XYZ file of C-alpha atoms in Angstrom:
376
model
C 8.460 82.277 -2.925
C 5.781 79.619 -3.386
C 3.174 79.270 -0.692
C 1.849 76.179 0.999
C -1.914 75.892 0.569
C -4.159 72.857 0.888
C -1.299 70.473 1.620
C 0.790 71.200 -1.493
C 3.165 73.769 -2.933
C 1.823 76.180 -5.511
C 3.382 79.165 -7.260
C 2.094 82.646 -6.625
C 1.227 85.165 -9.326
C 4.563 86.798 -10.163
C 4.939 90.496 -10.857
C 5.948 89.683 -14.427
C 2.856 87.566 -15.028
C 0.631 90.177 -13.396
C 2.001 92.869 -15.722
C 1.547 90.639 -18.762
C -2.040 89.862 -17.753
C -2.789 93.565 -17.430
C -1.328 94.313 -20.866
C -3.340 91.456 -22.339
C -6.596 92.800 -20.875
C -5.993 96.110 -22.639
C -5.435 94.220 -25.886
C -8.290 91.686 -25.829
C -11.110 94.000 -24.803
C -11.227 95.999 -28.061
C -10.376 92.932 -30.163
C -12.937 90.649 -28.493
C -10.647 87.682 -29.021
C -8.487 85.603 -26.676
C -4.799 86.397 -26.373
C -3.165 83.100 -27.257
C 0.328 84.321 -26.338
C -0.954 85.253 -22.889
C -2.619 81.872 -22.555
C 0.650 80.166 -23.492
C 2.362 82.084 -20.701
C -0.386 81.040 -18.273
C 0.077 77.418 -19.311
C 3.795 77.590 -18.546
C 3.365 79.474 -15.249
C 2.611 76.416 -13.107
C -0.633 77.959 -11.883
C -2.864 75.579 -13.835
C -1.812 72.721 -11.570
C -3.398 74.376 -8.525
C -6.374 71.975 -8.318
C -4.512 68.806 -9.333
C -3.422 66.392 -6.582
C 0.299 66.247 -5.796
C 0.583 62.609 -6.826
C -0.483 63.599 -10.333
C 2.010 66.440 -10.599
C -0.117 69.294 -9.286
C 0.010 71.581 -6.279
C -2.694 69.735 -4.354
C -4.470 72.998 -3.642
C -7.911 73.080 -2.042
C -10.722 75.544 -2.728
C -8.924 78.218 -0.695
C -5.994 77.994 -3.090
C -8.242 77.954 -6.152
C -10.195 80.993 -4.998
C -7.021 82.899 -4.185
C -5.372 82.250 -7.560
C -8.582 83.119 -9.431
C -9.013 86.362 -7.467
C -5.396 87.387 -8.079
C -5.756 86.846 -11.824
C -9.157 88.587 -11.937
C -7.718 91.720 -10.311
C -5.823 92.385 -13.551
C -7.577 90.233 -16.165
C -11.060 88.846 -15.408
C -11.310 87.092 -18.786
C -8.275 84.929 -18.084
C -9.529 84.357 -14.523
C -12.714 82.797 -15.914
C -10.664 80.551 -18.204
C -8.538 79.469 -15.243
C -11.600 78.899 -13.032
C -13.110 76.542 -15.623
C -9.804 74.690 -15.935
C -9.647 74.245 -12.160
C -13.281 73.083 -12.033
C -12.723 70.368 -14.640
C -9.439 69.301 -13.021
C -11.182 68.927 -9.659
C -14.059 66.944 -11.166
C -11.638 64.502 -12.792
C -9.729 64.144 -9.517
C -12.998 63.509 -7.678
C -15.025 61.429 -10.150
C -12.534 60.112 -12.688
C -11.427 56.531 -13.014
C -7.790 55.836 -12.261
C -7.189 55.589 -16.007
C -8.768 59.011 -16.564
C -6.732 60.547 -13.758
C -3.486 59.121 -15.114
C -4.359 60.228 -18.627
C -5.480 63.797 -17.972
C -4.328 65.146 -14.624
C -0.549 65.350 -15.237
C -1.116 67.321 -18.450
C -3.754 69.516 -16.795
C -1.173 70.221 -14.088
C 1.705 71.188 -16.368
C -0.482 73.266 -18.673
C -0.036 71.152 -21.792
C -3.804 70.561 -21.639
C -6.278 73.365 -20.995
C -9.762 72.317 -19.872
C -13.156 73.964 -20.323
C -16.784 73.214 -19.482
C -19.545 72.885 -22.081
C -22.786 72.616 -20.099
C -25.057 75.456 -21.191
C -27.202 75.543 -24.287
C -29.982 77.657 -25.713
C -33.335 76.696 -24.205
C -31.922 74.570 -21.390
C -32.595 77.206 -18.743
C -30.250 78.376 -16.026
C -30.714 75.093 -14.154
C -29.650 73.011 -17.193
C -32.771 70.833 -16.944
C -34.020 70.855 -20.527
C -31.015 69.752 -22.515
C -31.488 69.111 -26.209
C -27.965 67.782 -26.765
C -27.907 64.008 -26.584
C -25.623 61.085 -25.952
C -26.693 57.875 -27.698
C -25.171 54.506 -26.836
C -23.937 52.710 -29.950
C -23.931 48.958 -30.520
C -20.182 48.743 -29.910
C -20.487 50.471 -26.503
C -19.293 53.880 -27.630
C -21.394 57.053 -27.427
C -22.450 59.463 -30.130
C -22.857 63.050 -28.941
C -25.008 65.512 -30.877
C -26.115 69.052 -30.123
C -24.779 72.538 -29.560
C -23.421 73.979 -26.339
C -23.620 77.748 -25.830
C -21.679 80.211 -23.671
C -18.797 77.777 -23.310
C -15.830 79.669 -21.869
C -12.657 78.510 -23.544
C -14.300 77.577 -26.849
C -11.590 77.093 -29.442
C -8.685 77.407 -27.014
C -9.335 74.406 -24.738
C -7.823 70.984 -25.415
C -10.558 69.109 -23.557
C -14.210 69.868 -22.800
C -16.342 68.520 -19.971
C -19.587 68.108 -21.913
C -23.042 67.653 -20.375
C -25.639 65.796 -22.470
C -28.921 63.987 -22.018
C -28.461 60.207 -22.183
C -31.968 59.125 -21.120
C -34.645 58.910 -23.806
C -36.986 60.976 -21.651
C -36.167 63.644 -19.118
C -36.668 62.402 -15.573
C -38.721 64.464 -13.139
C -36.699 66.818 -10.948
C -37.448 69.200 -8.153
C -38.251 72.645 -9.546
C -35.310 74.186 -7.699
C -32.758 71.524 -8.665
C -29.678 72.013 -10.844
C -29.462 69.560 -13.704
C -31.676 66.510 -14.018
C -31.570 62.750 -13.801
C -30.741 61.144 -17.118
C -27.856 63.541 -17.842
C -24.251 62.396 -18.188
C -20.827 64.022 -18.404
C -18.201 63.148 -21.001
C -14.576 64.234 -21.377
C -14.219 65.168 -25.024
C -10.911 66.085 -26.617
C -10.985 69.181 -28.790
C -9.470 67.151 -31.646
C -12.322 64.635 -31.620
C -14.068 64.534 -35.022
C -17.407 66.346 -34.797
C -16.290 68.905 -32.206
C -16.625 72.339 -33.792
C -15.979 75.429 -31.601
C -17.121 78.839 -32.784
C -16.572 82.281 -31.290
C -18.368 85.490 -32.231
C -20.885 85.998 -29.419
C -19.825 89.638 -29.146
C -20.075 89.766 -25.377
C -20.173 93.142 -23.639
C -17.694 91.947 -21.016
C -15.190 89.113 -20.517
C -14.205 89.717 -24.124
C -10.957 87.786 -23.903
C -12.520 84.652 -22.402
C -13.154 82.825 -25.712
C -16.800 82.343 -24.794
C -18.786 80.858 -27.653
C -20.445 77.778 -29.103
C -19.232 74.199 -29.181
C -21.117 72.102 -31.716
C -21.249 68.322 -31.376
C -21.951 66.824 -34.801
C -21.905 63.043 -34.687
C -19.080 63.171 -32.164
C -18.211 59.605 -31.119
C -16.404 58.932 -27.832
C -15.548 55.812 -25.871
C -17.398 54.797 -22.738
C -14.024 55.260 -21.021
C -14.470 58.999 -21.694
C -17.599 59.140 -19.543
C -17.062 60.988 -16.245
C -19.197 59.657 -13.438
C -22.192 57.346 -13.639
C -24.570 57.168 -16.586
C -27.460 59.527 -15.833
C -25.751 60.759 -12.672
C -24.493 64.183 -13.714
C -26.643 65.924 -11.114
C -24.535 64.375 -8.354
C -21.346 65.593 -10.020
C -22.821 69.105 -10.329
C -23.869 69.137 -6.678
C -20.296 68.439 -5.691
C -19.087 71.555 -7.513
C -20.572 73.983 -5.026
C -19.882 71.655 -2.109
C -16.184 71.977 -2.947
C -16.101 75.658 -1.951
C -14.543 76.884 -5.208
C -16.571 80.009 -5.924
C -17.134 82.274 -8.916
C -17.290 84.924 -6.222
C -13.486 84.801 -6.343
C -13.621 86.360 -9.816
C -15.844 89.105 -8.428
C -13.460 89.739 -5.536
C -10.633 90.141 -8.034
C -12.677 92.545 -10.151
C -13.580 94.581 -7.061
C -9.897 94.682 -6.099
C -9.014 95.925 -9.568
C -11.639 98.667 -9.353
C -10.420 99.704 -5.904
C -6.853 99.891 -7.224
C -8.056 102.206 -9.998
C -9.706 104.463 -7.423
C -6.589 104.680 -5.248
C -4.352 105.382 -8.242
C -6.720 108.116 -9.413
C -6.785 109.716 -5.965
C -2.995 109.606 -5.671
C -2.449 111.015 -9.159
C -4.761 113.960 -8.534
C -3.590 114.663 -4.988
C -6.964 113.779 -3.499
C -5.704 111.640 -0.606
C -5.235 114.791 1.441
C -9.018 115.147 1.594
C -10.694 113.305 4.498
C -13.858 112.805 2.450
C -11.933 110.975 -0.270
C -9.956 108.878 2.208
C -13.117 107.888 4.055
C -14.848 106.997 0.812
C -11.948 104.741 -0.135
C -12.023 103.108 3.296
C -15.713 102.349 2.814
C -14.949 100.673 -0.514
C -12.070 98.733 1.042
C -14.299 97.490 3.867
C -16.925 96.222 1.440
C -14.226 94.539 -0.616
C -12.801 92.791 2.442
C -16.268 91.610 3.495
C -16.744 89.988 0.077
C -13.269 88.465 0.244
C -14.008 87.055 3.695
C -17.173 85.347 2.474
C -15.338 83.775 -0.459
C -12.560 82.672 1.914
C -15.175 81.094 4.188
C -16.650 79.227 1.240
C -13.228 77.905 0.283
C -12.385 76.880 3.847
C -15.684 74.915 4.098
C -16.030 75.773 7.781
C -19.764 76.506 7.786
C -22.499 74.042 8.680
C -23.501 73.837 5.003
C -20.513 74.569 2.727
C -22.634 74.344 -0.411
C -24.954 77.091 0.747
C -22.001 79.247 1.753
C -20.585 78.901 -1.756
C -23.902 80.125 -3.190
C -23.995 83.032 -0.731
C -20.403 83.922 -1.592
C -21.190 84.198 -5.285
C -24.292 86.289 -4.651
C -22.607 88.669 -2.237
C -19.309 89.039 -4.061
C -20.842 89.563 -7.500
C -23.259 92.195 -6.199
C -20.510 93.921 -4.222
C -18.133 93.974 -7.186
C -20.701 95.644 -9.412
C -21.511 98.215 -6.714
C -17.829 98.992 -6.118
C -17.209 99.404 -9.842
C -20.143 101.804 -10.079
C -18.926 103.811 -7.089
C -15.427 104.030 -8.522
C -16.818 105.137 -11.888
C -18.666 107.933 -10.086
C -15.484 108.937 -8.260
C -13.564 109.175 -11.535
C -16.256 111.234 -13.194
C -15.516 112.030 -16.842
C -12.110 110.343 -16.567
C -13.875 107.002 -16.190
C -16.404 107.641 -18.943
C -13.973 107.587 -21.848
C -13.875 104.773 -24.350
C -11.300 102.239 -23.174
C -11.286 103.376 -19.539
C -10.344 100.434 -17.341
C -13.163 101.010 -14.877
C -15.714 100.716 -17.678
C -14.247 97.376 -18.694
C -14.249 96.135 -15.111
C -17.878 97.156 -14.682
C -19.036 95.170 -17.716
C -16.945 92.206 -16.584
C -18.487 92.418 -13.104
C -22.007 92.326 -14.506
C -21.262 89.142 -16.395
C -20.659 87.059 -13.248
C -24.354 87.251 -12.339
C -25.202 85.340 -15.527
C -22.652 82.577 -15.071
C -23.765 79.233 -13.729
C -25.368 78.969 -11.389
C -26.841 82.362 -12.265
C -27.578 84.673 -9.361
C -31.316 84.083 -9.684
C -30.749 80.320 -9.577
C -28.458 80.779 -6.559
C -31.339 82.519 -4.794
C -33.720 79.669 -5.649
C -31.266 77.050 -4.435
C -30.720 78.886 -1.161
C -34.459 79.390 -0.636
C -35.092 75.688 -1.306
C -32.885 74.807 1.666
C -35.404 76.388 4.037
C -38.171 73.994 3.038
C -36.082 70.848 3.092
């Protein structure tokens, strides 16, 4: 049965979809390529409408709903969870910052899965805080914009139908606080994947998240209308700030990964008759307690009940990502040689868990942003 979250109805992850996601994870890890059949099933599942308002055909879910769906997917397939998280993030930004024309154009198709969204913010040399962008947006005489540059580590490269692209539109970078995220003079654009000059390329050869289609998106003389601009010219930093204020947390991916690792440990103990041993049971309880603590922090971020929801979102990513990696390591130790074989699920989960620390904002940047709050 569907659940009511954030004021709207949304479907839950069905047993059939969960099984298909698990099978896909086994397939994409050795191949290092996205499973397009799995993604087609995700598109048709109804889940991609979680972050879209009801009036535009979505479930109207809040950050609690987003975090829950992402965690459920990540428990069986972290790569697809990252793809879904990016889709939700772009959907929410359009709902929040888009013009009415942009909302009418994109949100219904984002909700029904006919359009899959991805973010293209990072690039080589820009730094974790995305301050030193080399990609540019130049205003043309007819009012359109020409985008040039190359975006790196874009999850969903080659499989997304629309990219939320971050470029520098000011001729000179504006001064920013050293602990800020983004800079003045940067602008977001919604760029269709079929726009001439958009060239996605995979082949990063990531250690983890190997089914996430993470790669490059080149912008070679890509011309878009001013109507494709999301938010004010030069005001991308305000849009970025709203991302963590929303409560949607990458920590949800980590919670899902930790849940997957815990499930592996329980299955191993059951299969080998180890649950009769108090030491094993107590060790599993310790893992379960740490998992629930991480889940609670991500839930708190999504609920936005703290005095500073943005800081709580940062804390939730830090705590959940660290906890997930620790739980995966502990489970690997419990499995011993059984977890050290090529293709062992716990090994895949461990490499996936490590990747969350490098995703924006990176864990080190999260620490800087939290520390900056103490000095005002």
